[in-house]
Tab-separated table of C-alpha atoms and ligand atoms in Angstrom:
chain	number	residue	atom	x	y	z
A	1	UNK	CA	-5.155	-15.678	20.289
A	2	UNK	CA	-4.692	-19.034	19.149
A	3	UNK	CA	-4.839	-19.986	15.796
A	4	UNK	CA	-4.120	-16.107	15.152
A	5	UNK	CA	-1.153	-15.568	16.331
A	6	UNK	CA	0.905	-13.413	14.046
A	7	UNK	CA	4.169	-13.635	16.225
A	8	UNK	CA	7.080	-13.863	14.027
A	9	UNK	CA	5.708	-13.446	10.396
A	10	UNK	CA	7.123	-11.976	7.533
A	11	UNK	CA	4.547	-9.254	5.617
A	12	UNK	CA	5.374	-9.737	2.140
A	13	UNK	CA	1.998	-10.259	0.164
A	14	UNK	CA	-1.495	-9.690	1.850
A	15	UNK	CA	-2.315	-13.066	-0.006
A	16	UNK	CA	-0.492	-14.831	2.976
A	17	UNK	CA	-2.972	-13.239	5.687
A	18	UNK	CA	-6.527	-14.783	5.977
A	19	UNK	CA	-9.917	-12.750	6.421
A	20	UNK	CA	-9.415	-13.060	10.246
A	21	UNK	CA	-5.902	-12.130	10.228
A	22	UNK	CA	-6.598	-9.090	8.367
A	23	UNK	CA	-9.422	-8.226	10.653
A	24	UNK	CA	-7.448	-8.618	13.590
A	25	UNK	CA	-4.882	-6.506	12.212
A	26	UNK	CA	-7.482	-3.892	11.068
A	27	UNK	CA	-8.936	-4.023	14.855
A	28	UNK	CA	-6.073	-3.836	16.812
A	29	UNK	CA	-4.920	-0.911	14.171
A	30	UNK	CA	-8.590	0.950	15.408
A	31	UNK	CA	-8.117	0.295	19.459
A	32	UNK	CA	-4.243	1.749	19.039
A	33	UNK	CA	-5.600	4.809	17.228
A	34	UNK	CA	-8.226	5.312	20.013
A	35	UNK	CA	-5.770	4.775	22.477
A	36	UNK	CA	-3.539	7.963	20.887
A	37	UNK	CA	-6.678	10.118	20.730
A	38	UNK	CA	-6.957	9.039	24.892
A	39	UNK	CA	-3.287	9.706	25.225
A	40	UNK	CA	-1.980	6.103	25.699
A	41	UNK	CA	0.697	4.980	23.152
A	42	UNK	CA	1.660	1.608	24.522
A	43	UNK	CA	5.181	2.420	24.613
A	44	UNK	CA	6.462	-0.529	26.651
A	45	UNK	CA	5.071	-2.925	23.506
A	46	UNK	CA	8.494	-2.930	21.348
A	47	UNK	CA	10.883	-1.498	24.537
A	48	UNK	CA	14.384	-2.690	23.388
A	49	UNK	CA	13.227	-3.609	19.903
A	50	UNK	CA	14.568	-2.317	16.968
A	51	UNK	CA	13.666	-1.842	13.141
A	52	UNK	CA	16.381	-1.626	10.380
A	53	UNK	CA	14.852	0.517	7.234
A	54	UNK	CA	16.207	0.139	3.879
A	55	UNK	CA	14.109	2.244	0.894
A	56	UNK	CA	15.868	1.552	-2.460
A	57	UNK	CA	13.543	3.960	-3.778
A	58	UNK	CA	11.996	7.076	-2.238
A	59	UNK	CA	9.733	7.702	0.322
A	60	UNK	CA	7.849	10.121	2.532
A	61	UNK	CA	4.982	8.635	4.133
A	62	UNK	CA	6.275	5.164	4.726
A	63	UNK	CA	9.744	6.228	6.122
A	64	UNK	CA	8.005	8.898	8.602
A	65	UNK	CA	5.329	6.307	10.223
A	66	UNK	CA	7.308	3.341	10.256
A	67	UNK	CA	9.722	5.235	12.242
A	68	UNK	CA	7.264	7.046	14.651
A	69	UNK	CA	5.279	3.354	14.670
A	70	UNK	CA	8.445	2.288	16.290
A	71	UNK	CA	9.087	5.229	18.400
A	72	UNK	CA	5.637	5.296	19.810
A	73	UNK	CA	5.928	1.794	20.685
A	74	UNK	CA	8.802	2.225	22.502
A	75	UNK	CA	11.205	1.052	20.242
A	76	UNK	CA	13.610	2.316	17.954
A	77	UNK	CA	14.479	2.496	13.914
A	78	UNK	CA	17.404	3.161	12.192
A	79	UNK	CA	16.993	4.158	8.218
A	80	UNK	CA	20.159	2.300	6.645
A	81	UNK	CA	19.060	3.707	3.046
A	82	UNK	CA	21.070	6.161	0.677
A	83	UNK	CA	24.659	4.676	0.297
A	84	UNK	CA	25.403	3.915	3.901
A	85	UNK	CA	25.381	-0.072	3.949
A	86	UNK	CA	28.072	-1.869	1.363
A	87	UNK	CA	25.364	-3.774	-0.198
A	88	UNK	CA	24.272	-0.470	-2.004
A	89	UNK	CA	27.643	-0.148	-3.738
A	90	UNK	CA	27.971	-3.916	-4.791
A	91	UNK	CA	30.867	-4.565	-2.231
A	92	UNK	CA	28.773	-6.930	-0.355
A	93	UNK	CA	25.924	-9.194	-1.213
A	94	UNK	CA	22.098	-8.584	-0.443
A	95	UNK	CA	21.982	-11.685	1.223
A	96	UNK	CA	25.286	-11.325	3.797
A	97	UNK	CA	23.859	-7.997	4.700
A	98	UNK	CA	20.368	-8.969	5.605
A	99	UNK	CA	21.829	-12.035	7.615
A	100	UNK	CA	24.275	-9.253	9.368
A	101	UNK	CA	21.468	-7.229	9.960
A	102	UNK	CA	19.122	-9.894	11.711
A	103	UNK	CA	22.149	-10.474	14.431
A	104	UNK	CA	21.440	-6.651	15.547
A	105	UNK	CA	17.786	-5.935	14.739
A	106	UNK	CA	14.040	-7.089	15.466
A	107	UNK	CA	12.585	-6.447	11.828
A	108	UNK	CA	13.785	-5.409	8.482
A	109	UNK	CA	11.173	-3.015	7.043
A	110	UNK	CA	12.194	-2.551	3.058
A	111	UNK	CA	11.065	-0.765	0.148
A	112	UNK	CA	12.716	-2.459	-2.863
A	113	UNK	CA	12.190	-2.238	-6.760
A	114	UNK	CA	11.644	-6.377	-6.710
A	115	UNK	CA	9.548	-8.459	-4.377
A	116	UNK	CA	11.953	-11.626	-5.271
A	117	UNK	CA	14.856	-9.365	-3.623
A	118	UNK	CA	12.433	-9.084	-0.656
A	119	UNK	CA	12.009	-12.683	-0.762
A	120	UNK	CA	15.506	-13.309	-0.495
A	121	UNK	CA	15.520	-11.041	2.347
A	122	UNK	CA	12.689	-13.068	3.910
A	123	UNK	CA	14.332	-16.312	3.240
A	124	UNK	CA	17.687	-15.429	4.923
A	125	UNK	CA	16.815	-13.102	7.893
A	126	UNK	CA	15.050	-15.397	10.517
A	127	UNK	CA	13.663	-12.107	11.601
A	128	UNK	CA	10.175	-11.027	10.695
A	129	UNK	CA	10.922	-8.838	6.950
A	130	UNK	CA	8.153	-6.481	6.161
A	131	UNK	CA	7.360	-5.272	2.823
A	132	UNK	CA	7.301	-1.179	2.448
A	133	UNK	CA	6.528	-1.431	-1.594
A	134	UNK	CA	7.822	-3.755	-4.293
A	135	UNK	CA	7.082	-3.858	-7.836
A	136	UNK	CA	4.131	-6.157	-6.789
A	137	UNK	CA	2.649	-5.519	-3.466
A	138	UNK	CA	2.424	-2.333	-0.995
A	139	UNK	CA	0.112	-4.432	1.658
A	140	UNK	CA	0.700	-1.543	4.219
A	141	UNK	CA	-0.860	1.497	2.087
A	142	UNK	CA	-4.029	-1.198	1.358
A	143	UNK	CA	-4.349	-2.272	4.665
A	144	UNK	CA	-4.461	1.970	5.849
A	145	UNK	CA	-6.474	2.152	2.779
A	146	UNK	CA	-9.189	-0.176	4.333
A	147	UNK	CA	-9.099	1.003	7.688
A	148	UNK	CA	-9.950	4.536	6.451
A	149	UNK	CA	-13.014	2.802	4.735
A	150	UNK	CA	-13.859	0.967	7.624
A	151	UNK	CA	-13.914	4.059	9.369
A	152	UNK	CA	-15.758	6.168	7.376
A	153	UNK	CA	-18.475	3.952	6.399
A	154	UNK	CA	-18.913	2.328	9.375
A	155	UNK	CA	-18.198	-1.549	8.221
A	156	UNK	CA	-17.348	-2.966	5.041
A	157	UNK	CA	-20.749	-4.349	4.282
A	158	UNK	CA	-22.468	-3.165	0.783
A	159	UNK	CA	-19.559	-1.076	0.121
A	160	UNK	CA	-18.380	-0.509	-3.792
A	161	UNK	CA	-14.851	0.703	-3.587
A	162	UNK	CA	-13.074	2.071	-6.886
A	163	UNK	CA	-10.010	2.138	-7.534
A	164	UNK	CA	-8.920	3.786	-10.550
A	165	UNK	CA	-5.528	4.175	-12.803
A	166	UNK	CA	-4.989	7.819	-13.084
A	167	UNK	CA	-2.743	9.593	-15.407
A	168	UNK	CA	0.944	10.559	-14.360
A	169	UNK	CA	4.276	11.233	-15.861
A	170	UNK	CA	6.003	8.511	-13.933
A	171	UNK	CA	6.025	5.054	-13.554
A	172	UNK	CA	4.972	4.058	-10.451
A	173	UNK	CA	4.526	0.509	-9.177
A	174	UNK	CA	1.470	-1.371	-9.237
A	175	UNK	CA	1.907	-2.631	-5.596
A	176	UNK	CA	-1.310	-1.151	-4.304
A	177	UNK	CA	-3.505	-2.800	-6.787
A	178	UNK	CA	-2.135	-6.332	-6.055
A	179	UNK	CA	-2.205	-5.610	-2.440
A	180	UNK	CA	-5.896	-3.881	-2.613
A	181	UNK	CA	-7.053	-6.802	-4.804
A	182	UNK	CA	-5.636	-9.520	-2.030
A	183	UNK	CA	-7.460	-7.556	0.812
A	184	UNK	CA	-10.859	-6.513	-0.949
A	185	UNK	CA	-11.575	-10.028	-2.153
A	186	UNK	CA	-11.587	-11.224	1.401
A	187	UNK	CA	-14.561	-8.896	2.349
A	188	UNK	CA	-17.988	-10.212	2.220
A	189	UNK	CA	-20.712	-8.418	0.419
A	190	UNK	CA	-17.971	-5.825	-0.686
A	191	UNK	CA	-17.670	-4.948	-4.381
A	192	UNK	CA	-14.366	-3.923	-5.544
A	193	UNK	CA	-13.889	-2.504	-9.057
A	194	UNK	CA	-10.637	-1.606	-10.735
A	195	UNK	CA	-10.799	0.996	-13.689
A	196	UNK	CA	-7.716	0.712	-15.732
A	197	UNK	CA	-6.965	1.458	-19.361
A	198	UNK	CA	-6.513	-2.364	-21.132
A	199	UNK	CA	-2.568	-1.700	-21.145
A	200	UNK	CA	-2.835	-1.721	-17.613
A	201	UNK	CA	-4.586	-4.690	-16.538
A	202	UNK	CA	-3.288	-6.602	-14.077
A	203	UNK	CA	-1.247	-9.768	-14.719
A	204	UNK	CA	-4.192	-12.633	-14.811
A	205	UNK	CA	-2.535	-14.613	-11.923
A	206	UNK	CA	-3.110	-11.837	-9.747
A	207	UNK	CA	-6.537	-11.548	-10.734
A	208	UNK	CA	-6.947	-15.262	-10.820
A	209	UNK	CA	-6.118	-15.315	-7.004
A	210	UNK	CA	-8.196	-12.720	-6.064
A	211	UNK	CA	-11.388	-13.929	-7.922
A	212	UNK	CA	-10.516	-17.237	-5.795
A	213	UNK	CA	-10.605	-15.469	-2.889
A	214	UNK	CA	-14.060	-13.578	-3.855
A	215	UNK	CA	-15.374	-16.971	-4.376
A	216	UNK	CA	-14.985	-18.133	-1.185
A	217	UNK	CA	-15.862	-14.790	0.981
A	218	UNK	CA	-18.766	-13.261	-1.121
A	219	UNK	CA	-16.602	-10.369	-2.450
A	220	UNK	CA	-17.199	-8.839	-5.792
A	221	UNK	CA	-13.795	-8.034	-8.235
A	222	UNK	CA	-14.189	-6.764	-11.484
A	223	UNK	CA	-11.794	-4.938	-13.885
A	224	UNK	CA	-13.249	-2.454	-16.357
A	225	UNK	CA	-11.547	0.021	-18.721
A	226	UNK	CA	-14.225	2.593	-18.360
A	227	UNK	CA	-13.513	5.496	-15.095
A	228	UNK	CA	-16.890	6.522	-15.479
A	229	UNK	CA	-18.611	3.509	-15.713
A	230	UNK	CA	-16.689	2.458	-12.451
A	231	UNK	CA	-17.578	5.322	-10.500
A	232	UNK	CA	-21.386	5.211	-10.841
A	233	UNK	CA	-22.957	4.426	-7.650
A	234	UNK	CA	-19.382	4.088	-5.866
A	235	UNK	CA	-18.526	4.934	-2.196
A	236	UNK	CA	-14.943	5.123	-2.456
A	237	UNK	CA	-12.793	6.338	-5.698
A	238	UNK	CA	-9.325	5.918	-4.881
A	239	UNK	CA	-6.840	7.290	-8.026
A	240	UNK	CA	-3.817	5.901	-8.488
A	241	UNK	CA	-0.860	5.679	-10.981
A	242	UNK	CA	0.721	2.672	-11.930
A	243	UNK	CA	3.178	0.785	-14.380
A	244	UNK	CA	3.495	-3.444	-14.933
A	245	UNK	CA	6.339	-4.531	-12.841
A	246	UNK	CA	9.020	-5.142	-15.120
A	247	UNK	CA	8.231	-1.482	-16.385
A	248	UNK	CA	9.159	-0.184	-12.990
A	249	UNK	CA	11.956	-1.876	-12.445
A	250	UNK	CA	13.311	-0.388	-15.799
A	251	UNK	CA	12.030	3.086	-14.459
A	252	UNK	CA	14.880	3.686	-12.371
A	253	UNK	CA	17.049	3.467	-15.079
A	254	UNK	CA	15.004	6.130	-17.039
A	255	UNK	CA	14.859	8.403	-14.817
A	256	UNK	CA	11.145	6.769	-13.564
A	257	UNK	CA	9.898	7.609	-17.469
A	258	UNK	CA	10.568	4.292	-19.064
A	259	UNK	CA	8.867	3.706	-22.242
A	260	UNK	CA	5.657	2.801	-20.996
A	261	UNK	CA	2.276	3.489	-23.360
A	262	UNK	CA	1.070	6.544	-21.725
A	263	UNK	CA	4.872	8.080	-21.672
A	264	UNK	CA	5.022	7.138	-25.459
A	265	UNK	CA	1.327	8.586	-26.383
A	266	UNK	CA	0.402	10.675	-23.609
A	267	UNK	CA	-2.851	11.956	-25.070
A	268	UNK	CA	-5.683	9.293	-24.647
A	269	UNK	CA	-4.327	8.513	-21.148
A	270	UNK	CA	-5.008	12.235	-20.123
A	271	UNK	CA	-8.737	11.504	-19.699
A	272	UNK	CA	-8.085	9.438	-16.959
A	273	UNK	CA	-8.125	11.897	-14.015
A	274	UNK	CA	-10.751	12.006	-11.071
A	275	UNK	CA	-12.562	15.579	-11.393
A	276	UNK	CA	-15.824	16.953	-9.898
A	277	UNK	CA	-17.752	15.417	-12.917
A	278	UNK	CA	-16.438	11.393	-12.137
A	279	UNK	CA	-17.359	12.188	-8.302
A	280	UNK	CA	-21.179	13.454	-9.578
A	281	UNK	CA	-21.417	9.812	-10.982
A	282	UNK	CA	-20.501	8.714	-7.198
A	283	UNK	CA	-22.917	8.437	-4.100
A	284	UNK	CA	-23.578	12.201	-2.849
A	285	UNK	CA	-21.788	10.130	0.509
A	286	UNK	CA	-18.853	9.263	-1.783
A	287	UNK	CA	-15.060	9.978	-0.481
A	288	UNK	CA	-11.988	10.405	-2.712
A	289	UNK	CA	-8.789	8.944	-1.779
A	290	UNK	CA	-5.177	8.743	-3.263
A	291	UNK	CA	-2.359	6.988	-1.244
A	292	UNK	CA	0.025	10.151	-2.015
A	293	UNK	CA	2.169	11.227	-3.322
A	294	UNK	CA	-0.523	12.898	-5.667
A	295	UNK	CA	0.213	14.389	-8.952
A	296	UNK	CA	-2.381	16.814	-8.978
A	297	UNK	CA	-3.694	17.845	-12.169
A	298	UNK	CA	-2.909	14.993	-13.680
A	299	UNK	CA	-4.327	11.923	-11.740
A	300	UNK	CA	-6.677	14.144	-9.756
A	301	UNK	CA	-7.879	17.937	-9.918
A	302	UNK	CA	-7.001	20.318	-7.210
A	303	UNK	CA	-10.703	20.447	-6.293
A	304	UNK	CA	-11.249	17.120	-5.569
A	305	UNK	CA	-8.113	16.144	-4.066
A	306	UNK	CA	-8.495	19.413	-1.190
A	307	UNK	CA	-12.097	19.816	-1.689
A	308	UNK	CA	-14.713	18.467	1.238
A	309	UNK	CA	-15.330	14.797	-0.502
A	310	UNK	CA	-11.480	13.954	0.450
A	311	UNK	CA	-10.434	11.601	2.958
A	312	UNK	CA	-6.540	12.081	1.676
A	313	UNK	CA	-5.174	12.883	5.549
A	314	UNK	CA	-6.986	10.307	6.883
A	315	UNK	CA	-5.711	7.341	4.827
A	316	UNK	CA	-2.360	9.089	5.265
A	317	UNK	CA	-2.402	8.866	9.161
A	318	UNK	CA	-3.697	5.532	9.084
A	319	UNK	CA	-0.346	4.463	7.521
A	320	UNK	CA	0.921	4.960	11.213
A	321	UNK	CA	-2.056	3.156	12.940
A	322	UNK	CA	-1.791	-0.088	10.477
A	323	UNK	CA	1.940	-0.270	10.941
A	324	UNK	CA	1.894	0.285	14.534
A	325	UNK	CA	-0.881	-3.077	14.745
A	326	UNK	CA	1.237	-5.304	12.874
A	327	UNK	CA	4.252	-4.233	14.710
A	328	UNK	CA	2.836	-5.031	17.889
A	329	UNK	CA	1.169	-8.313	16.714
A	330	UNK	CA	4.716	-9.295	14.798
A	331	UNK	CA	7.123	-8.649	17.721
A	332	UNK	CA	5.301	-7.580	20.964
A	333	UNK	CA	5.801	-8.618	24.459
B	1	LIG	N1	1.981	6.403	-0.250
B	1	LIG	C1	3.287	6.080	0.037
B	1	LIG	O1	3.650	4.668	-0.229
B	1	LIG	O2	3.865	6.984	0.125
B	1	LIG	P1	5.372	7.374	0.412
B	1	LIG	O3	5.991	6.425	-1.657
B	1	LIG	O4	5.880	8.645	0.193
B	1	LIG	O5	6.320	6.483	1.208
């Protein structure tokens, strides 16, 4: 693989990966997925390897899919979340916990409130640290989403992909937005449109970085503040509710309802729902996506979420395949 050897790398941000490396991950994922359909699980690849998993906030898909990914490749995963380790109660520092984990495990998979805490782990661990979602990034969800796009459309070429903010009572992190911007902006002839209320425009440094990637690749990146305008002639509409990083971090203290614009004054934000009218503006072949968990009735209507254009379950399944691909590329024999 030469220059494309990913052995030992951290996965903290998709900005750290080149277009060729992202392509390698997605190609490997498709290859592994095809293997599974033939009953081939590659269970020698991670034999005797083990992952430490830490989730600072709830997770269904990420927790299950990383565990199955390790297991299908012949490895093991231990979920250390929920008060099992001393750093949870402040008896031991996060840094000491990370250094000890690195003596027992081969990879650390962490869902943390703050990207800075993840970076601290990566700086200290000496083994790969994988981002299972933070305030700033959700790389594996973006990889799974774009694998799903590639599968459904056949290629990324000439594709209009809309990621739209959607109303939700709670305060999810904006990680999927950042990671999607960094991935989409590497794809030639790919049109990425983020639709969001002005209050939820991503930080300028993230947009500048994505635009710099797009200038080099031939992708286009646009932010609009009108879901209907964005939906026109789209190939994919992906709904996702999020808040700014600091509000997400503060959410834990407010039962996930930090005082953000859409909680303080919900009415203007409730129109941000993907319904049949929005889907009708897209191409007739358009697909609906959501990384889940979805607030059905707020972010998306039940008709769209469970309708014929929805590909949410294929999207969820692809979490497993992209994570297997990355684990195999980072740790495999
Ligand atoms: N999409 C996603 O990350 O799901 P979980 O929060 O259930 O892991």
